[in-house]
mmCIF file of C-alpha atoms and ligand atoms in Angstrom:
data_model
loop_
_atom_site.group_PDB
_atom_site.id
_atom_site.type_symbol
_atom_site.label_atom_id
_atom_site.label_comp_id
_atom_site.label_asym_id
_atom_site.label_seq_id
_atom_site.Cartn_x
_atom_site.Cartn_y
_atom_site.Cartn_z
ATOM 1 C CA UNK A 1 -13.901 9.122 25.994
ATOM 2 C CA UNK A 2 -10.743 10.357 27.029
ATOM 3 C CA UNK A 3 -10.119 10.447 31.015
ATOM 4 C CA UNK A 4 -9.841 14.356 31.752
ATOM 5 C CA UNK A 5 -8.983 13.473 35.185
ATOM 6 C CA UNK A 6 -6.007 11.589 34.793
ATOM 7 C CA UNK A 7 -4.716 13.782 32.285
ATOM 8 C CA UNK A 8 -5.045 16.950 34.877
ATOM 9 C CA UNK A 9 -3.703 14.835 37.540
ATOM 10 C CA UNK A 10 -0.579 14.328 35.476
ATOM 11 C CA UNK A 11 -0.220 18.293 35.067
ATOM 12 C CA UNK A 12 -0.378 17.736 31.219
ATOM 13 C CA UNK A 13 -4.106 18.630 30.469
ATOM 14 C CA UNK A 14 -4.246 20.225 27.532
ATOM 15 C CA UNK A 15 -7.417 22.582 26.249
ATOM 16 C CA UNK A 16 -8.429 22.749 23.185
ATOM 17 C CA UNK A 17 -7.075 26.933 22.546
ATOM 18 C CA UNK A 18 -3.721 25.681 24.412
ATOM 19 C CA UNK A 19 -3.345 22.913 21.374
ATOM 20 C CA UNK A 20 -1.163 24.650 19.490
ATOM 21 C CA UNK A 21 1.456 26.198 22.134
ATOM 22 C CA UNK A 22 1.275 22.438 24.075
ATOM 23 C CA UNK A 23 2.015 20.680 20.743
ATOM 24 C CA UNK A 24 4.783 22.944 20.194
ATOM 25 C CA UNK A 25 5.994 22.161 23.932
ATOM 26 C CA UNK A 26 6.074 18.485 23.318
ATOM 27 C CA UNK A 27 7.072 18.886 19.897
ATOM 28 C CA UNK A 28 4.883 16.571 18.625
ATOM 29 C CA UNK A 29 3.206 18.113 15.466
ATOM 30 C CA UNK A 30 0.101 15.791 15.528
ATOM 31 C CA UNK A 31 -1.446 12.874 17.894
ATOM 32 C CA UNK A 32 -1.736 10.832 14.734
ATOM 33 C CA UNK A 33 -0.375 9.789 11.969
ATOM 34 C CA UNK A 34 -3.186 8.814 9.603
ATOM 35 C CA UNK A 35 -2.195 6.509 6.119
ATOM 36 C CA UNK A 36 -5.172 5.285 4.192
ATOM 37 C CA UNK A 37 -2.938 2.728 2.428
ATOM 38 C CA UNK A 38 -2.666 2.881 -1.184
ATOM 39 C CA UNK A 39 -2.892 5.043 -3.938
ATOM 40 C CA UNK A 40 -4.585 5.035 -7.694
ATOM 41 C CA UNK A 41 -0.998 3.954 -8.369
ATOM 42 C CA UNK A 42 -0.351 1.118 -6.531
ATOM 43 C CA UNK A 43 -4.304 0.139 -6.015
ATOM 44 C CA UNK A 44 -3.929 -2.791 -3.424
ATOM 45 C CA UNK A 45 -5.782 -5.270 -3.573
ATOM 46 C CA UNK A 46 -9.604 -4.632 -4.881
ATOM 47 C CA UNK A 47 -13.417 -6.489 -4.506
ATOM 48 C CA UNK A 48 -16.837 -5.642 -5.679
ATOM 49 C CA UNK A 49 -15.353 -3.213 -8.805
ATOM 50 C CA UNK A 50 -13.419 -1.084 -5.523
ATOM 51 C CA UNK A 51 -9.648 -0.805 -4.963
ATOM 52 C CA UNK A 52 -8.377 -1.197 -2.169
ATOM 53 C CA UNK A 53 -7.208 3.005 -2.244
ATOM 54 C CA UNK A 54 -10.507 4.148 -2.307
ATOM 55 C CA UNK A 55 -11.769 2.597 0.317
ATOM 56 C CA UNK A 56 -9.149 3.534 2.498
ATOM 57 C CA UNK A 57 -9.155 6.845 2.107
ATOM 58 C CA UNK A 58 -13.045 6.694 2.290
ATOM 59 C CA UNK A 59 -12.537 5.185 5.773
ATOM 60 C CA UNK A 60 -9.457 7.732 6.689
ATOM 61 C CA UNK A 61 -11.888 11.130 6.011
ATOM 62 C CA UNK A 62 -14.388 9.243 7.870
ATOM 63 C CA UNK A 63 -11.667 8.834 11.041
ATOM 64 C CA UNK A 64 -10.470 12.429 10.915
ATOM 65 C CA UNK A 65 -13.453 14.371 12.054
ATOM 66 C CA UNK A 66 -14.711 12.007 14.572
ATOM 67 C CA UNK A 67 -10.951 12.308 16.042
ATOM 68 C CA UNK A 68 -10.618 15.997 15.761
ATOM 69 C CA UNK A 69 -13.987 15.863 17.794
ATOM 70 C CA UNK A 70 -12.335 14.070 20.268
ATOM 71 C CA UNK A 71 -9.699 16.631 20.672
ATOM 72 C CA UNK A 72 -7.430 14.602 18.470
ATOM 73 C CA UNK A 73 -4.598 15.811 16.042
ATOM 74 C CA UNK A 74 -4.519 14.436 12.847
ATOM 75 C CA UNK A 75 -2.337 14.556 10.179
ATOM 76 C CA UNK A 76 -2.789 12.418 7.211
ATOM 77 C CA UNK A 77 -0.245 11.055 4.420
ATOM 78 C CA UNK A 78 -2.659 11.368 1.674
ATOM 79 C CA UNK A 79 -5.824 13.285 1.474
ATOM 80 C CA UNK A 80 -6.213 12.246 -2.784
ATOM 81 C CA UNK A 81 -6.115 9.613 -4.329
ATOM 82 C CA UNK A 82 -2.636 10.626 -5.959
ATOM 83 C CA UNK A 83 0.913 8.536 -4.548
ATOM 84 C CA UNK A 84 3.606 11.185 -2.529
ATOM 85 C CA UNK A 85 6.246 9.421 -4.573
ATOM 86 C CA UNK A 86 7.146 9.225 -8.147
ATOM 87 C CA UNK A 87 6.209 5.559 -7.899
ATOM 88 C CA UNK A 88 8.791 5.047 -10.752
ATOM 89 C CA UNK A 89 11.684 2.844 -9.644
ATOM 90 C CA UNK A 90 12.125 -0.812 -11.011
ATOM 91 C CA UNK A 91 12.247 -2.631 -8.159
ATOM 92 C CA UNK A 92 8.958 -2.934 -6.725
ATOM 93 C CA UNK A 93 10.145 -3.044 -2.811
ATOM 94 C CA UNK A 94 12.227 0.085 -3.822
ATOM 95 C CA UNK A 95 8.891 1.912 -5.071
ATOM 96 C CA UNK A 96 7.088 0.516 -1.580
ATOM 97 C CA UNK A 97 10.038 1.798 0.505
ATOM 98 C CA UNK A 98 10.343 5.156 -1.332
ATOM 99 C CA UNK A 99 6.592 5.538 -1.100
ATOM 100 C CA UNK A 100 6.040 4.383 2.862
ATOM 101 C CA UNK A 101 9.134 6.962 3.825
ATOM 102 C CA UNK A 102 7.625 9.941 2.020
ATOM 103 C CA UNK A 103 4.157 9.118 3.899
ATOM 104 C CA UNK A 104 5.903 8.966 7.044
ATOM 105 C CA UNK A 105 7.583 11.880 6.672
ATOM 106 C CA UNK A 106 4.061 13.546 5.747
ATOM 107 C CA UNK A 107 2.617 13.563 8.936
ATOM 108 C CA UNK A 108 5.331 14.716 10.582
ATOM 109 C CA UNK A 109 5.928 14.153 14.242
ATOM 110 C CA UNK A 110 2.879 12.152 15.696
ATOM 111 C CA UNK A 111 2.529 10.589 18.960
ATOM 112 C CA UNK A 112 1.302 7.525 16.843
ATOM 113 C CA UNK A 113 0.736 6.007 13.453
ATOM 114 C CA UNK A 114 -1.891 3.850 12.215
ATOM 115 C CA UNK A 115 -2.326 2.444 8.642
ATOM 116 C CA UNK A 116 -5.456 1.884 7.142
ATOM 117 C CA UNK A 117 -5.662 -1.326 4.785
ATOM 118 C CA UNK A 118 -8.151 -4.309 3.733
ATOM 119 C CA UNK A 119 -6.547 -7.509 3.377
ATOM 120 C CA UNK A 120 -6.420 -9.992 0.438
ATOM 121 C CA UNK A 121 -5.960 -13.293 0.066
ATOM 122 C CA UNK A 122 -5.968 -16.224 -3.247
ATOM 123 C CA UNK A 123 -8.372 -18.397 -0.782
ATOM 124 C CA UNK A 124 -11.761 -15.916 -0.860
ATOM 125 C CA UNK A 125 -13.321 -18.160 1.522
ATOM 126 C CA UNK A 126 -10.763 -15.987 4.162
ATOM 127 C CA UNK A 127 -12.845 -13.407 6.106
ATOM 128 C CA UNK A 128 -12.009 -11.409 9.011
ATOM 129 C CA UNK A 129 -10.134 -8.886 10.794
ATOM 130 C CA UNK A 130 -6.478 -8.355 11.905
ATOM 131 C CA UNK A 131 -4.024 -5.970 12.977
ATOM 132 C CA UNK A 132 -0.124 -5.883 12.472
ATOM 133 C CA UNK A 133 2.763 -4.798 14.568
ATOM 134 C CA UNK A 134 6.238 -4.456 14.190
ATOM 135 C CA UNK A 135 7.723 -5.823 17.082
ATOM 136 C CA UNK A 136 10.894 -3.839 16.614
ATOM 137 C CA UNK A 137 9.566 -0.393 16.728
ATOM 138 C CA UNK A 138 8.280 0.742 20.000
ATOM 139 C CA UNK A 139 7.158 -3.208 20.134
ATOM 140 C CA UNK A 140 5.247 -2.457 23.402
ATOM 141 C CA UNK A 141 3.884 0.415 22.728
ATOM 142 C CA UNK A 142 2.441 -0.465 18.770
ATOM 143 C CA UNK A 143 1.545 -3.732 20.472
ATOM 144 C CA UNK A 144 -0.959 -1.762 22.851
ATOM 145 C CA UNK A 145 -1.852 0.397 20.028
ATOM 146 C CA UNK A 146 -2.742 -2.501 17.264
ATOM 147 C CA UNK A 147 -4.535 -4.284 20.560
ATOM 148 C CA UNK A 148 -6.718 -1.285 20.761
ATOM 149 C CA UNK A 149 -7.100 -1.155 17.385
ATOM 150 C CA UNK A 150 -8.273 -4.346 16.794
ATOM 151 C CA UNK A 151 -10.522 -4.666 19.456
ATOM 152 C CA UNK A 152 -12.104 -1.523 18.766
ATOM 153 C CA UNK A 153 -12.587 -2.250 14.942
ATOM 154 C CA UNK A 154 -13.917 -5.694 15.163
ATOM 155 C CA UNK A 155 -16.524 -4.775 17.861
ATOM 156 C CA UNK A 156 -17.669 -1.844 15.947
ATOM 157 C CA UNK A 157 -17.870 -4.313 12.202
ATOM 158 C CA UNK A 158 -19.857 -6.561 14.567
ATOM 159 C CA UNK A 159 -22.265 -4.295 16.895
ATOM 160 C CA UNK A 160 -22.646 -3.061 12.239
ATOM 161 C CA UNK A 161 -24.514 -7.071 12.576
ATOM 162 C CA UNK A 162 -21.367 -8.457 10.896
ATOM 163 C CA UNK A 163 -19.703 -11.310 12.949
ATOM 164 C CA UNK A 164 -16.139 -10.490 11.782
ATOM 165 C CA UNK A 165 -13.865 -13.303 12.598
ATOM 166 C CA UNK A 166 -11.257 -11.744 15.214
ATOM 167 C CA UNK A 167 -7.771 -12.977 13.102
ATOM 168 C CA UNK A 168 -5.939 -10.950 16.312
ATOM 169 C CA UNK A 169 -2.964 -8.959 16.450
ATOM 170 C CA UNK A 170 0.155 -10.332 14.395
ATOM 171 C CA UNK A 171 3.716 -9.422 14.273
ATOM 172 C CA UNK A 172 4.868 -7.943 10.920
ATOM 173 C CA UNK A 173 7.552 -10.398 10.353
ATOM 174 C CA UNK A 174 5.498 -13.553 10.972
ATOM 175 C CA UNK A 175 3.444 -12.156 7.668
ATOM 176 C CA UNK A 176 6.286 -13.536 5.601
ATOM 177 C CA UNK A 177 6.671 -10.180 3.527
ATOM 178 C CA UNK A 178 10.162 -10.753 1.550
ATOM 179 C CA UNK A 179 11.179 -7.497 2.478
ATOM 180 C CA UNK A 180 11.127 -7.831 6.540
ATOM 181 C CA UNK A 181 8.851 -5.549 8.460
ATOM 182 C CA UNK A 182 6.396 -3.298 6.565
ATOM 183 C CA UNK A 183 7.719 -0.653 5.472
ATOM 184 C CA UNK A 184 4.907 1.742 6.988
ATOM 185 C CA UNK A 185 5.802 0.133 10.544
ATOM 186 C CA UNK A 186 8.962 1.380 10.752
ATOM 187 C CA UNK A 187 8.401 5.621 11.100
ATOM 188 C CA UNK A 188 10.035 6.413 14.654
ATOM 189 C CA UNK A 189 6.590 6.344 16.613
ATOM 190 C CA UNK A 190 4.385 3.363 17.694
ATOM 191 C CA UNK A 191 2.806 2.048 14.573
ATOM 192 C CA UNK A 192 -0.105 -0.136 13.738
ATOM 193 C CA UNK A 193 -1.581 -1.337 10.070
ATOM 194 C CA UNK A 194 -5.181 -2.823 10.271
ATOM 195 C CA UNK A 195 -6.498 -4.716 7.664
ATOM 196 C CA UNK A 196 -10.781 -4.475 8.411
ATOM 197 C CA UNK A 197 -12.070 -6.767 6.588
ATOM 198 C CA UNK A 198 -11.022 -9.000 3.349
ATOM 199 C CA UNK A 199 -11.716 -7.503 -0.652
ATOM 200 C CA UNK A 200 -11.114 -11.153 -1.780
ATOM 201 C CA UNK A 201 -13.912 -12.283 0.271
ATOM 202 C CA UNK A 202 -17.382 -11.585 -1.824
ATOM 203 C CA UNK A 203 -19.323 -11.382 1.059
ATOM 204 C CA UNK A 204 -16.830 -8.646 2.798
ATOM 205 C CA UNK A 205 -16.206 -7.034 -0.718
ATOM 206 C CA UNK A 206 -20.109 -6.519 -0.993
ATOM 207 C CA UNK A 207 -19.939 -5.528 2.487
ATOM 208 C CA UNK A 208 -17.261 -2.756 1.803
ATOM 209 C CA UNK A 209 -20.051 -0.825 -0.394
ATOM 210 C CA UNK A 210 -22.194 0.000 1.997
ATOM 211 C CA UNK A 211 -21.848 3.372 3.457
ATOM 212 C CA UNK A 212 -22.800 2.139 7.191
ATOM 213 C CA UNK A 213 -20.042 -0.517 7.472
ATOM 214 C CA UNK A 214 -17.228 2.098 6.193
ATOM 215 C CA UNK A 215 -18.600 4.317 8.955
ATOM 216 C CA UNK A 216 -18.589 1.196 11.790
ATOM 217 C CA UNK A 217 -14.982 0.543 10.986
ATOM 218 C CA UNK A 218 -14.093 4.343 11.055
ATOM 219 C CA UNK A 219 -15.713 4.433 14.303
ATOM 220 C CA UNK A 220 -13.275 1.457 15.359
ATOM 221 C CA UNK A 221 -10.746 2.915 14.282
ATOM 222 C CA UNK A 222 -11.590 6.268 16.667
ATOM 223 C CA UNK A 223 -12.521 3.610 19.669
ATOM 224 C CA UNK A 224 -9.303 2.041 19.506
ATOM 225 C CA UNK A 225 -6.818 5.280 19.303
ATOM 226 C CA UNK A 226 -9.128 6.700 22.026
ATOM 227 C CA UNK A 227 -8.572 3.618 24.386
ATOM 228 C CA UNK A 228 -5.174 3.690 24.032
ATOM 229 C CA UNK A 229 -4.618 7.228 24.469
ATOM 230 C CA UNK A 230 -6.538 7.098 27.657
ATOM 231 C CA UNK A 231 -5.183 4.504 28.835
ATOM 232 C CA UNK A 232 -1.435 6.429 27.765
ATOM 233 C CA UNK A 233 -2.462 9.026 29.846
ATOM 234 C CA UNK A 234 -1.838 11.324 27.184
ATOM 235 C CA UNK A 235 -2.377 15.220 27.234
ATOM 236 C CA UNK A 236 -5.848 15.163 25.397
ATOM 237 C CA UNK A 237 -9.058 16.628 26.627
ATOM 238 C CA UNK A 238 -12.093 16.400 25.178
ATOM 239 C CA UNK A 239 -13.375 19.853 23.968
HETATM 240 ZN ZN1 ZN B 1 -3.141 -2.858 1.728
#
């Protein structure tokens, strides 16, 4: 929950049929930024016969209401399975750049942005839970932010009854992407990609299918943006 009484203190409470003229005010034109990574284009990585895309924007539609509920603003990059961008140049970084850019510029101006991914890896024996940063882009803030994140996902996947291993929060750069930081870290706001749990991992894969554990990390997901809003002091008030 979201401290009313801090945000009042501050002057800055804002009620839910004030929203739209506070938004305006602060020009912000959401709280955040949602990107369920992936498309049917560019699948990601995949486990258990499901990509990557689907199960990311499974787990973003899941996030959205229980925000909203929450007196959250959401906007999100993709609501289909369908890529913003042509997907058509040659060089594969160009595509990803081209691609993150036209997400970012999707949800317009959000206080935050968070990326929804699973990870991958050629060992499947790797399991567990992480959260990325780029250190370079609000580094304090999106550090707070992937914190939150993180602990908020793996506590949900494990109160689910699945001990995720906590992998922490990492730095973009220390991923060893040839192309610097990821590309969806770099919108002017305080970013944060999570990657919940691993599709080359059989027993995570298998885990990914079941309804209840796309709902526990959704509700990690909320838990996390929550904290760190509260702990922002940000103008939210529950409704
Ligand atoms: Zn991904």
């Amino acid at each position: 929950m979201l401290r009313a009484g801090a945000a009042v203190a501050t002057g800055l409470a804002l009620r839910p049929h004030l929203a739209a003229a506070q938004e305006a005010e602060s020009g912000f034109d959401a709280d955040v930024g949602l990107d369920p990574g992936h498309s049917r284009v560019d699948v990601g990585a995949s486990g258990d016969g499901v990509g990557e895309f689907q199960h990311t924007l499974d787990v973003t539609l899941r996030i959205k209401p229980l925000l909203e509920a929450a007196g959250v603003r959401v906007n999100l990059s993709r609501a289909d399975h369908a890529p913003l961008s042509e997907m058509s140049h040659r060089d594969p970084t160009e595509r990803t750049r081209i691609e993150q850019e036209a997400r970012i510029a999707a949800v317009g101006r959000a206080r935050v942005y968070v990326s929804v991914h699973f990870n991958a890896l050629g060992d499947r024996r790797v399991g567990g839970t992480e959260t990325y940063y780029n250190a370079d882009n609000f580094g304090a803030e999106s550090w707070r932010l992937a914190g939150a994140l993180q602990d908020g996902v793996v506590a949900a996947i494990r109160a689910y009854g699945y001990a995720t291993p906590d992998r922490g929060v990492k730095e973009d750069l220390r991923a060893g992407k040839p192309y610097g930081h990821f590309f969806s870290l770099r919108g002017g706001m305080p970013s944060a990609l999570v990657e919940g749990l691993f599709l080359s991992n059989p027993t995570e894969a298998a885990l990914l299918t079941d309804d209840g554990v796309r709902e526990a990390i959704a509700r990690g997901y909320v838990g996390g943006i929550l904290e760190y809003f509260a702990a922002s002091g940000l103008p939210l008030e529950t409704p």
